[in-house]
Amino acid sequence: MDGYTNGSQFDYDRAREVKAFDDTKTGVKGLVDSGLKTLPNIFIRPTHELLEDLKTPCVKLQVPVINLEEIHNKDRYAEIVKEVLNASENWGFFQVINHGIPSELLYKMVQGVRMFHEQDAEVKKKMYTRDRTKQVLYQSNFDLYTSKTANWRDTLTVDTSKSSGHLDPKELPEICRDVLLEYYNQVLKLSDILLELLSMSLGLEPNHLKKMECNKGWTAVNLYYPACPAPELTQGISKHSDSSFLTILLQDQIGGLQILHNNQWVDVQPIPGALVVNIGDLLQMISNDKFKSVYHRVSANHIGPRISVAFFLHGPRSSPKLYGPIQELLSDENSAVYRQFTLSEFLIYFFSRPLDEPGLEYFKLHNHKLESSNNTTISSTSLTKSCSFSF
Ligand code: OGA
Ligand code: NI
């Protein structure tokens, strides 16, 4: 990984430029505010990648939209379960409308995140950190020192993984504290409903996924994508899949989120009042590949800022509990594809590889022998390498 920052693969001193950018403590927004008209080197994607992208077509398709309005009606409930099943198997993404979180709160949340990022740079600077022990971190590019190309976005991360989902409100920035608290609480309630629907669509008891503590730990990333002077040369977020069980995403009306569906990029069109839900790698694994965690990315844009909030349900990361394909789903015809693992082992592996490369192979049973011999090396080195693990 360090090869990327030692300058040898670039015709500029990448390590120096990355460090200089980080030292400003004002992120991408700070660059824009300084009146910059061209893109700094560290954000420019390699030519081969840009050309590769031109080969992948973008198509006009609509990610499934599921209306939760009449969820309490028994017949409609059964239909919703089928829609969730279809979307989770075939798309890995869907949007929910009439999900119970008032549009007004969604609007206020977007404004709250915007206010955080647009407040006085000196106030914000004090919160800029790469200290992973903190519950609340403001930074740009959590993988700045390991990625090949930096992304055009800044992040306020709220990470409850070290406190089993408990958040200390005092840690939140004052300027948006109340709305963040209110929004996260409501999303957690919605996550109960979604986990129930997902359990049912897997043919399990309604509380199965909740009992597995899938929503016991969570991380929210409050993202700010400033308008970009050369969006075709960079990206808002590079192609990746989420490490979570489930992600619930609020996006404003600018657009830019795309998912890879049948090898074609499909826009996730913003719908006022909707939330985007996607299956993460952990749910793909425990569903034994029934549900799909798919690649997605965010393009940079001339217009902006774009604001979004990704809420990752990732379970109790410090628990010794073992996760693996759910027993009830296995049979002679459907044998386990993955071995068992702890959430911390999963996380360490997930972030020790390039994010745009497949992350699940390592946990596949046919690879098990090979990996267990490597296990010790991975666990001892990677804990120190681990970043703040969220976008
Ligand atoms: C993420 C992500 C999408 C967005 O943070 O993992 O995919 O629209 N975000 O910001
Ligand atoms: Ni994502």
CSV table of C-alpha atoms and ligand atoms in Angstrom, one decimal:
chain,number,residue,atom,x,y,z
A,1,MET,CA,0.0,0.0,0.0
A,2,ASP,CA,2.8,2.4,0.9
A,3,GLY,CA,4.0,2.1,-2.7
A,4,TYR,CA,1.2,4.5,-3.7
A,5,THR,CA,2.5,7.3,-1.6
A,6,ASN,CA,6.3,7.0,-2.0
A,7,GLY,CA,6.2,9.0,-5.2
A,8,SER,CA,7.6,6.2,-7.4
A,9,GLN,CA,4.4,5.6,-9.3
A,10,PHE,CA,3.7,9.3,-9.8
A,11,ASP,CA,5.4,12.1,-11.6
A,12,TYR,CA,4.9,14.3,-8.6
A,13,ASP,CA,5.7,13.9,-4.9
A,14,ARG,CA,2.5,12.4,-3.8
A,15,ALA,CA,3.4,11.8,-0.2
A,16,ARG,CA,4.3,15.4,0.2
A,17,GLU,CA,1.1,16.7,-1.5
A,18,VAL,CA,-1.1,14.3,0.5
A,19,LYS,CA,0.4,15.5,3.7
A,20,ALA,CA,0.2,19.2,2.8
A,21,PHE,CA,-3.5,18.7,2.0
A,22,ASP,CA,-4.1,16.9,5.3
A,23,ASP,CA,-2.3,19.6,7.2
A,24,THR,CA,-4.7,22.3,6.0
A,25,LYS,CA,-7.3,20.5,8.2
A,26,THR,CA,-10.0,22.1,6.0
A,27,GLY,CA,-10.5,19.3,3.5
A,28,VAL,CA,-11.8,19.6,0.0
A,29,LYS,CA,-14.1,22.5,1.0
A,30,GLY,CA,-11.0,24.4,2.1
A,31,LEU,CA,-9.5,24.0,-1.4
A,32,VAL,CA,-12.6,25.3,-3.0
A,33,ASP,CA,-12.8,28.2,-0.6
A,34,SER,CA,-9.3,29.2,-1.5
A,35,GLY,CA,-10.4,29.8,-5.1
A,36,LEU,CA,-8.8,26.9,-6.7
A,37,LYS,CA,-9.6,26.5,-10.4
A,38,THR,CA,-7.7,23.3,-11.3
A,39,LEU,CA,-7.7,19.9,-9.6
A,40,PRO,CA,-4.7,19.1,-7.4
A,41,ASN,CA,-2.7,16.0,-8.6
A,42,ILE,CA,-3.7,13.9,-5.7
A,43,PHE,CA,-7.4,13.9,-6.8
A,44,ILE,CA,-6.7,13.0,-10.5
A,45,ARG,CA,-7.5,9.4,-11.4
A,46,PRO,CA,-5.0,7.4,-13.5
A,47,THR,CA,-5.6,7.6,-17.3
A,48,HIS,CA,-6.2,3.8,-17.6
A,49,GLU,CA,-8.9,4.0,-15.0
A,50,LEU,CA,-10.6,6.9,-16.8
A,51,LEU,CA,-10.5,5.0,-20.1
A,52,GLU,CA,-11.8,1.8,-18.4
A,53,ASP,CA,-14.7,3.8,-17.1
A,54,LEU,CA,-15.7,4.9,-20.6
A,55,LYS,CA,-16.1,1.2,-21.5
A,56,THR,CA,-18.7,0.6,-18.8
A,57,PRO,CA,-22.1,1.8,-20.1
A,58,CYS,CA,-24.5,3.8,-18.0
A,59,VAL,CA,-28.2,2.8,-18.6
A,60,LYS,CA,-31.5,4.4,-17.7
A,61,LEU,CA,-33.0,2.0,-15.2
A,62,GLN,CA,-34.8,2.6,-12.0
A,63,VAL,CA,-33.7,1.0,-8.7
A,64,PRO,CA,-36.8,-0.6,-7.1
A,65,VAL,CA,-38.9,1.8,-5.0
A,66,ILE,CA,-40.8,0.2,-2.1
A,67,ASN,CA,-43.7,2.0,-0.6
A,68,LEU,CA,-44.0,1.2,3.1
A,69,GLU,CA,-47.2,3.2,3.6
A,70,GLU,CA,-49.6,0.3,4.3
A,71,ILE,CA,-47.1,-1.9,6.1
A,72,HIS,CA,-49.7,-2.6,8.8
A,73,ASN,CA,-52.1,-4.1,6.3
A,74,LYS,CA,-51.5,-7.9,6.3
A,75,ASP,CA,-51.8,-8.4,2.6
A,76,ARG,CA,-49.7,-5.4,1.7
A,77,TYR,CA,-47.1,-6.6,4.3
A,78,ALA,CA,-46.7,-9.9,2.4
A,79,GLU,CA,-46.3,-7.9,-0.9
A,80,ILE,CA,-43.7,-5.7,0.7
A,81,VAL,CA,-41.7,-8.7,1.8
A,82,LYS,CA,-41.7,-10.0,-1.7
A,83,GLU,CA,-40.6,-6.6,-3.1
A,84,VAL,CA,-37.8,-6.5,-0.5
A,85,LEU,CA,-36.8,-10.1,-1.5
A,86,ASN,CA,-36.7,-9.2,-5.2
A,87,ALA,CA,-34.7,-6.0,-4.7
A,88,SER,CA,-32.2,-7.6,-2.3
A,89,GLU,CA,-31.6,-10.6,-4.5
A,90,ASN,CA,-31.4,-8.8,-7.9
A,91,TRP,CA,-30.3,-5.3,-7.1
A,92,GLY,CA,-28.8,-5.1,-3.6
A,93,PHE,CA,-30.3,-1.6,-3.5
A,94,PHE,CA,-33.8,-0.2,-3.2
A,95,GLN,CA,-35.4,3.1,-2.2
A,96,VAL,CA,-38.1,3.3,0.5
A,97,ILE,CA,-40.9,5.9,0.6
A,98,ASN,CA,-43.4,6.6,3.3
A,99,HIS,CA,-41.0,5.0,5.7
A,100,GLY,CA,-42.2,7.0,8.7
A,101,ILE,CA,-39.4,9.6,9.0
A,102,PRO,CA,-40.9,13.0,8.2
A,103,SER,CA,-39.6,14.7,5.1
A,104,GLU,CA,-39.2,17.8,7.2
A,105,LEU,CA,-36.6,16.0,9.4
A,106,LEU,CA,-34.8,14.7,6.3
A,107,TYR,CA,-34.6,18.3,5.0
A,108,LYS,CA,-33.4,19.6,8.4
A,109,MET,CA,-30.8,16.9,8.6
A,110,VAL,CA,-29.3,17.8,5.2
A,111,GLN,CA,-29.3,21.5,6.3
A,112,GLY,CA,-27.6,20.5,9.6
A,113,VAL,CA,-24.9,18.6,7.8
A,114,ARG,CA,-24.4,21.5,5.4
A,115,MET,CA,-24.2,23.9,8.3
A,116,PHE,CA,-21.5,21.8,10.0
A,117,HIS,CA,-19.3,21.8,6.8
A,118,GLU,CA,-20.0,25.4,6.0
A,119,GLN,CA,-19.3,26.9,9.5
A,120,ASP,CA,-16.2,28.9,10.3
A,121,ALA,CA,-13.1,26.9,9.2
A,122,GLU,CA,-11.3,27.7,12.4
A,123,VAL,CA,-14.0,26.0,14.5
A,124,LYS,CA,-14.1,23.0,12.2
A,125,LYS,CA,-10.3,22.7,12.2
A,126,LYS,CA,-10.3,21.9,15.9
A,127,MET,CA,-12.3,18.7,15.2
A,128,TYR,CA,-10.2,17.6,12.2
A,129,THR,CA,-8.5,14.3,13.3
A,130,ARG,CA,-7.4,10.9,12.3
A,131,ASP,CA,-7.6,9.6,15.8
A,132,ARG,CA,-9.7,6.5,15.6
A,133,THR,CA,-10.4,6.3,19.3
A,134,LYS,CA,-12.7,9.3,18.9
A,135,GLN,CA,-16.5,8.8,18.5
A,136,VAL,CA,-16.8,11.9,16.3
A,137,LEU,CA,-14.3,12.8,13.7
A,138,TYR,CA,-14.1,15.4,11.0
A,139,GLN,CA,-11.7,14.6,8.2
A,140,SER,CA,-11.3,14.3,4.4
A,141,ASN,CA,-10.7,10.9,2.9
A,142,PHE,CA,-10.4,8.3,5.7
A,143,ASP,CA,-8.1,6.4,3.4
A,144,LEU,CA,-6.1,9.4,2.2
A,145,TYR,CA,-2.7,7.8,3.0
A,146,THR,CA,-3.5,4.4,1.4
A,147,SER,CA,-5.7,5.1,-1.6
A,148,LYS,CA,-4.3,5.7,-5.1
A,149,THR,CA,-6.5,8.7,-5.7
A,150,ALA,CA,-8.1,11.0,-3.2
A,151,ASN,CA,-11.9,11.5,-3.4
A,152,TRP,CA,-13.7,14.9,-3.7
A,153,ARG,CA,-15.5,14.9,-0.4
A,154,ASP,CA,-15.2,15.7,3.3
A,155,THR,CA,-16.7,13.7,6.1
A,156,LEU,CA,-18.1,14.1,9.6
A,157,THR,CA,-18.1,10.6,11.0
A,158,VAL,CA,-20.0,9.4,14.1
A,159,ASP,CA,-18.8,6.0,15.0
A,160,THR,CA,-20.4,4.1,17.9
A,161,SER,CA,-18.6,0.8,17.2
A,162,LYS,CA,-16.4,1.1,20.4
A,163,SER,CA,-19.4,1.8,22.6
A,164,SER,CA,-21.9,-0.9,21.3
A,165,GLY,CA,-24.1,1.6,19.6
A,166,HIS,CA,-24.2,4.1,22.5
A,167,LEU,CA,-23.6,7.7,21.5
A,168,ASP,CA,-22.5,10.5,23.8
A,169,PRO,CA,-24.5,13.6,22.6
A,170,LYS,CA,-21.9,15.9,24.0
A,171,GLU,CA,-19.4,14.7,21.5
A,172,LEU,CA,-21.5,15.9,18.6
A,173,PRO,CA,-20.8,19.3,17.1
A,174,GLU,CA,-23.0,21.9,18.6
A,175,ILE,CA,-24.1,23.4,15.3
A,176,CYS,CA,-26.1,20.3,14.3
A,177,ARG,CA,-26.2,18.2,17.5
A,178,ASP,CA,-30.0,18.2,17.9
A,179,VAL,CA,-30.9,17.3,14.4
A,180,LEU,CA,-28.2,14.6,14.2
A,181,LEU,CA,-29.5,13.0,17.4
A,182,GLU,CA,-33.1,13.1,16.2
A,183,TYR,CA,-32.3,11.7,12.8
A,184,TYR,CA,-30.1,8.9,14.1
A,185,ASN,CA,-32.8,7.8,16.5
A,186,GLN,CA,-35.4,7.7,13.8
A,187,VAL,CA,-33.1,5.8,11.5
A,188,LEU,CA,-32.5,3.2,14.2
A,189,LYS,CA,-36.2,2.7,14.5
A,190,LEU,CA,-36.5,2.3,10.8
A,191,SER,CA,-33.7,-0.2,10.9
A,192,ASP,CA,-35.8,-2.5,13.1
A,193,ILE,CA,-38.6,-2.5,10.5
A,194,LEU,CA,-36.1,-3.1,7.6
A,195,LEU,CA,-34.4,-6.0,9.5
A,196,GLU,CA,-37.8,-7.5,10.1
A,197,LEU,CA,-38.7,-7.3,6.4
A,198,LEU,CA,-35.3,-8.7,5.4
A,199,SER,CA,-35.7,-11.6,7.9
A,200,MET,CA,-39.1,-12.4,6.6
A,201,SER,CA,-37.9,-12.3,3.0
A,202,LEU,CA,-35.2,-14.8,3.9
A,203,GLY,CA,-38.0,-17.0,5.2
A,204,LEU,CA,-36.8,-16.6,8.8
A,205,GLU,CA,-38.6,-15.5,12.0
A,206,PRO,CA,-39.3,-11.7,11.9
A,207,ASN,CA,-36.8,-11.0,14.7
A,208,HIS,CA,-34.0,-13.2,13.4
A,209,LEU,CA,-31.6,-10.5,12.2
A,210,LYS,CA,-32.3,-8.3,15.1
A,211,LYS,CA,-31.5,-11.2,17.5
A,212,MET,CA,-28.2,-11.5,15.6
A,213,GLU,CA,-27.5,-7.9,16.7
A,214,CYS,CA,-27.1,-6.6,13.2
A,215,ASN,CA,-28.1,-3.1,14.4
A,216,LYS,CA,-26.2,-3.2,17.6
A,217,GLY,CA,-23.3,-1.0,16.4
A,218,TRP,CA,-23.6,1.7,13.9
A,219,THR,CA,-21.6,4.4,12.2
A,220,ALA,CA,-23.0,7.5,10.4
A,221,VAL,CA,-21.0,9.4,7.9
A,222,ASN,CA,-22.2,12.9,7.1
A,223,LEU,CA,-20.8,13.7,3.7
A,224,TYR,CA,-20.2,17.0,1.9
A,225,TYR,CA,-19.2,16.9,-1.8
A,226,PRO,CA,-18.2,20.4,-2.9
A,227,ALA,CA,-18.8,21.6,-6.5
A,228,CYS,CA,-15.7,20.4,-8.4
A,229,PRO,CA,-13.8,22.3,-11.1
A,230,ALA,CA,-13.0,19.1,-13.1
A,231,PRO,CA,-15.5,16.4,-12.1
A,232,GLU,CA,-14.5,14.1,-15.1
A,233,LEU,CA,-11.0,13.6,-13.6
A,234,THR,CA,-12.0,12.6,-10.1
A,235,GLN,CA,-14.8,11.0,-8.1
A,236,GLY,CA,-16.9,11.8,-5.0
A,237,ILE,CA,-16.5,8.2,-3.8
A,238,SER,CA,-14.6,5.5,-5.7
A,239,LYS,CA,-16.3,2.2,-6.5
A,240,HIS,CA,-16.8,0.1,-3.4
A,241,SER,CA,-19.2,-2.1,-1.6
A,242,ASP,CA,-20.2,-1.4,2.0
A,243,SER,CA,-18.8,-3.5,4.8
A,244,SER,CA,-22.1,-3.2,6.8
A,245,PHE,CA,-25.0,-5.6,7.2
A,246,LEU,CA,-27.2,-2.8,5.9
A,247,THR,CA,-26.8,0.8,4.9
A,248,ILE,CA,-29.5,3.5,5.0
A,249,LEU,CA,-28.7,6.5,3.0
A,250,LEU,CA,-30.1,10.0,2.8
A,251,GLN,CA,-29.2,12.0,-0.3
A,252,ASP,CA,-30.1,15.4,-1.3
A,253,GLN,CA,-31.5,16.3,-4.8
A,254,ILE,CA,-28.2,16.7,-6.6
A,255,GLY,CA,-27.7,13.1,-7.6
A,256,GLY,CA,-24.5,11.3,-8.5
A,257,LEU,CA,-24.9,8.0,-6.7
A,258,GLN,CA,-24.6,5.0,-9.2
A,259,ILE,CA,-24.7,1.3,-8.7
A,260,LEU,CA,-23.2,-1.5,-10.8
A,261,HIS,CA,-26.2,-3.6,-12.0
A,262,ASN,CA,-25.5,-6.3,-14.6
A,263,ASN,CA,-22.2,-4.7,-15.4
A,264,GLN,CA,-23.8,-1.3,-16.2
A,265,TRP,CA,-23.9,1.8,-14.1
A,266,VAL,CA,-27.4,2.8,-13.0
A,267,ASP,CA,-28.2,6.1,-11.4
A,268,VAL,CA,-30.0,6.1,-8.0
A,269,GLN,CA,-32.3,9.0,-8.8
A,270,PRO,CA,-33.0,11.2,-5.8
A,271,ILE,CA,-36.7,11.0,-4.8
A,272,PRO,CA,-37.9,13.7,-2.4
A,273,GLY,CA,-38.6,12.1,1.0
A,274,ALA,CA,-37.1,8.7,0.0
A,275,LEU,CA,-34.2,6.9,1.7
A,276,VAL,CA,-31.9,4.5,-0.1
A,277,VAL,CA,-31.3,1.1,1.4
A,278,ASN,CA,-28.5,-1.2,0.4
A,279,ILE,CA,-27.3,-4.7,1.4
A,280,GLY,CA,-23.8,-4.7,2.7
A,281,ASP,CA,-21.1,-7.4,2.5
A,282,LEU,CA,-22.0,-8.9,5.9
A,283,LEU,CA,-25.6,-9.5,5.0
A,284,GLN,CA,-24.5,-11.0,1.7
A,285,MET,CA,-22.4,-13.5,3.7
A,286,ILE,CA,-24.9,-14.4,6.4
A,287,SER,CA,-27.6,-14.8,3.7
A,288,ASN,CA,-25.1,-17.3,2.0
A,289,ASP,CA,-25.1,-15.1,-1.2
A,290,LYS,CA,-28.9,-14.9,-1.5
A,291,PHE,CA,-28.7,-11.2,-1.0
A,292,LYS,CA,-26.2,-9.1,-3.0
A,293,SER,CA,-23.9,-6.4,-1.8
A,294,VAL,CA,-23.1,-4.4,-5.0
A,295,TYR,CA,-20.5,-2.0,-6.1
A,296,HIS,CA,-21.5,1.7,-6.0
A,297,ARG,CA,-19.8,5.0,-6.4
A,298,VAL,CA,-20.5,8.8,-6.4
A,299,SER,CA,-19.5,11.0,-9.3
A,300,ALA,CA,-18.1,14.4,-8.7
A,301,ASN,CA,-20.1,17.3,-10.1
A,302,HIS,CA,-19.8,20.9,-11.3
A,303,ILE,CA,-22.7,21.7,-9.2
A,304,GLY,CA,-22.8,21.4,-5.5
A,305,PRO,CA,-22.4,21.0,-2.6
A,306,ARG,CA,-24.0,17.6,-2.6
A,307,ILE,CA,-24.9,16.3,0.9
A,308,SER,CA,-25.6,12.8,2.0
A,309,VAL,CA,-25.7,10.8,5.2
A,310,ALA,CA,-24.8,7.1,5.1
A,311,PHE,CA,-25.9,5.1,8.2
A,312,PHE,CA,-24.1,1.8,8.4
A,313,LEU,CA,-25.4,-1.0,10.6
A,314,HIS,CA,-22.4,-3.1,11.3
A,315,GLY,CA,-23.2,-5.1,14.5
A,316,PRO,CA,-21.1,-5.3,17.7
A,317,ARG,CA,-17.6,-5.1,16.3
A,318,SER,CA,-15.8,-5.9,19.5
A,319,SER,CA,-18.0,-9.0,20.3
A,320,PRO,CA,-16.3,-12.4,20.3
A,321,LYS,CA,-19.4,-13.8,18.6
A,322,LEU,CA,-19.0,-15.8,15.4
A,323,TYR,CA,-20.9,-14.8,12.3
A,324,GLY,CA,-21.4,-16.9,9.1
A,325,PRO,CA,-24.1,-18.2,6.9
A,326,ILE,CA,-27.4,-18.6,8.8
A,327,GLN,CA,-28.0,-22.2,9.7
A,328,GLU,CA,-31.7,-22.1,8.9
A,329,LEU,CA,-30.8,-21.2,5.3
A,330,LEU,CA,-28.5,-24.1,4.7
A,331,SER,CA,-29.4,-27.5,3.2
A,332,ASP,CA,-27.8,-30.2,1.1
A,333,GLU,CA,-28.6,-28.1,-2.0
A,334,ASN,CA,-27.4,-24.9,-0.4
A,335,SER,CA,-24.3,-25.6,1.6
A,336,ALA,CA,-22.3,-22.8,3.3
A,337,VAL,CA,-20.3,-20.7,1.0
A,338,TYR,CA,-18.5,-18.8,3.8
A,339,ARG,CA,-16.7,-19.9,6.9
A,340,GLN,CA,-17.4,-18.3,10.3
A,341,PHE,CA,-15.6,-15.1,11.4
A,342,THR,CA,-15.8,-12.5,14.1
A,343,LEU,CA,-16.8,-9.0,13.1
A,344,SER,CA,-13.4,-7.6,14.0
A,345,GLU,CA,-11.7,-10.2,11.8
A,346,PHE,CA,-14.0,-9.2,8.9
A,347,LEU,CA,-13.3,-5.5,9.4
A,348,ILE,CA,-9.6,-5.9,9.5
A,349,TYR,CA,-9.6,-7.9,6.3
A,350,PHE,CA,-12.0,-5.6,4.6
A,351,PHE,CA,-9.9,-2.5,5.0
A,352,SER,CA,-6.6,-4.2,4.4
A,353,ARG,CA,-7.3,-4.6,0.7
A,354,PRO,CA,-8.0,-2.1,-2.1
A,355,LEU,CA,-11.6,-1.2,-1.6
A,356,ASP,CA,-12.5,-1.6,-5.3
A,357,GLU,CA,-11.4,-5.3,-5.3
A,358,PRO,CA,-13.5,-8.2,-4.2
A,359,GLY,CA,-13.6,-8.6,-0.5
A,360,LEU,CA,-15.5,-11.7,0.2
A,361,GLU,CA,-13.3,-14.4,-1.5
A,362,TYR,CA,-11.1,-14.5,1.6
A,363,PHE,CA,-14.0,-15.8,3.7
A,364,LYS,CA,-15.1,-18.4,1.2
A,365,LEU,CA,-14.9,-22.0,2.5
A,366,HIS,CA,-13.0,-23.2,-0.6
A,367,ASN,CA,-10.2,-20.8,0.4
A,368,HIS,CA,-10.3,-21.6,4.1
A,369,LYS,CA,-7.2,-23.7,4.2
A,370,LEU,CA,-5.1,-21.1,2.5
A,371,GLU,CA,-6.3,-18.3,4.7
A,372,SER,CA,-6.1,-19.9,8.1
A,373,SER,CA,-2.3,-20.3,7.4
A,374,ASN,CA,-2.1,-16.6,6.7
A,375,ASN,CA,-4.4,-15.6,9.5
A,376,THR,CA,-1.8,-14.7,12.1
A,377,THR,CA,0.0,-12.3,9.8
A,378,ILE,CA,-3.2,-10.5,8.9
A,379,SER,CA,-4.4,-10.0,12.4
A,380,SER,CA,-1.1,-8.8,13.9
A,381,THR,CA,-0.3,-6.2,11.2
A,382,SER,CA,-3.7,-4.9,10.3
A,383,LEU,CA,-5.1,-3.6,13.5
A,384,THR,CA,-2.4,-1.0,13.4
A,385,LYS,CA,-3.2,-0.2,9.8
A,386,SER,CA,-6.9,0.1,10.3
A,387,CYS,CA,-8.4,3.5,9.5
A,388,SER,CA,-11.6,5.1,10.7
A,389,PHE,CA,-13.3,2.4,8.6
A,390,SER,CA,-16.0,4.5,7.1
A,391,PHE,CA,-16.5,6.9,4.3
B,1,OGA,C1,-20.9,5.4,1.4
B,1,OGA,C2,-21.7,5.7,0.1
B,1,OGA,C3,-23.1,7.2,-1.1
B,1,OGA,C4,-23.5,8.7,-1.1
B,1,OGA,O1,-20.7,6.3,2.2
B,1,OGA,O2,-20.5,4.2,1.5
B,1,OGA,O3,-21.7,4.9,-0.7
B,1,OGA,O4,-24.4,8.9,-1.9
B,1,OGA,N1,-22.2,6.9,0.0
B,1,OGA,O5,-22.9,9.5,-0.4
B,2,NI,NI,-21.2,2.9,0.1
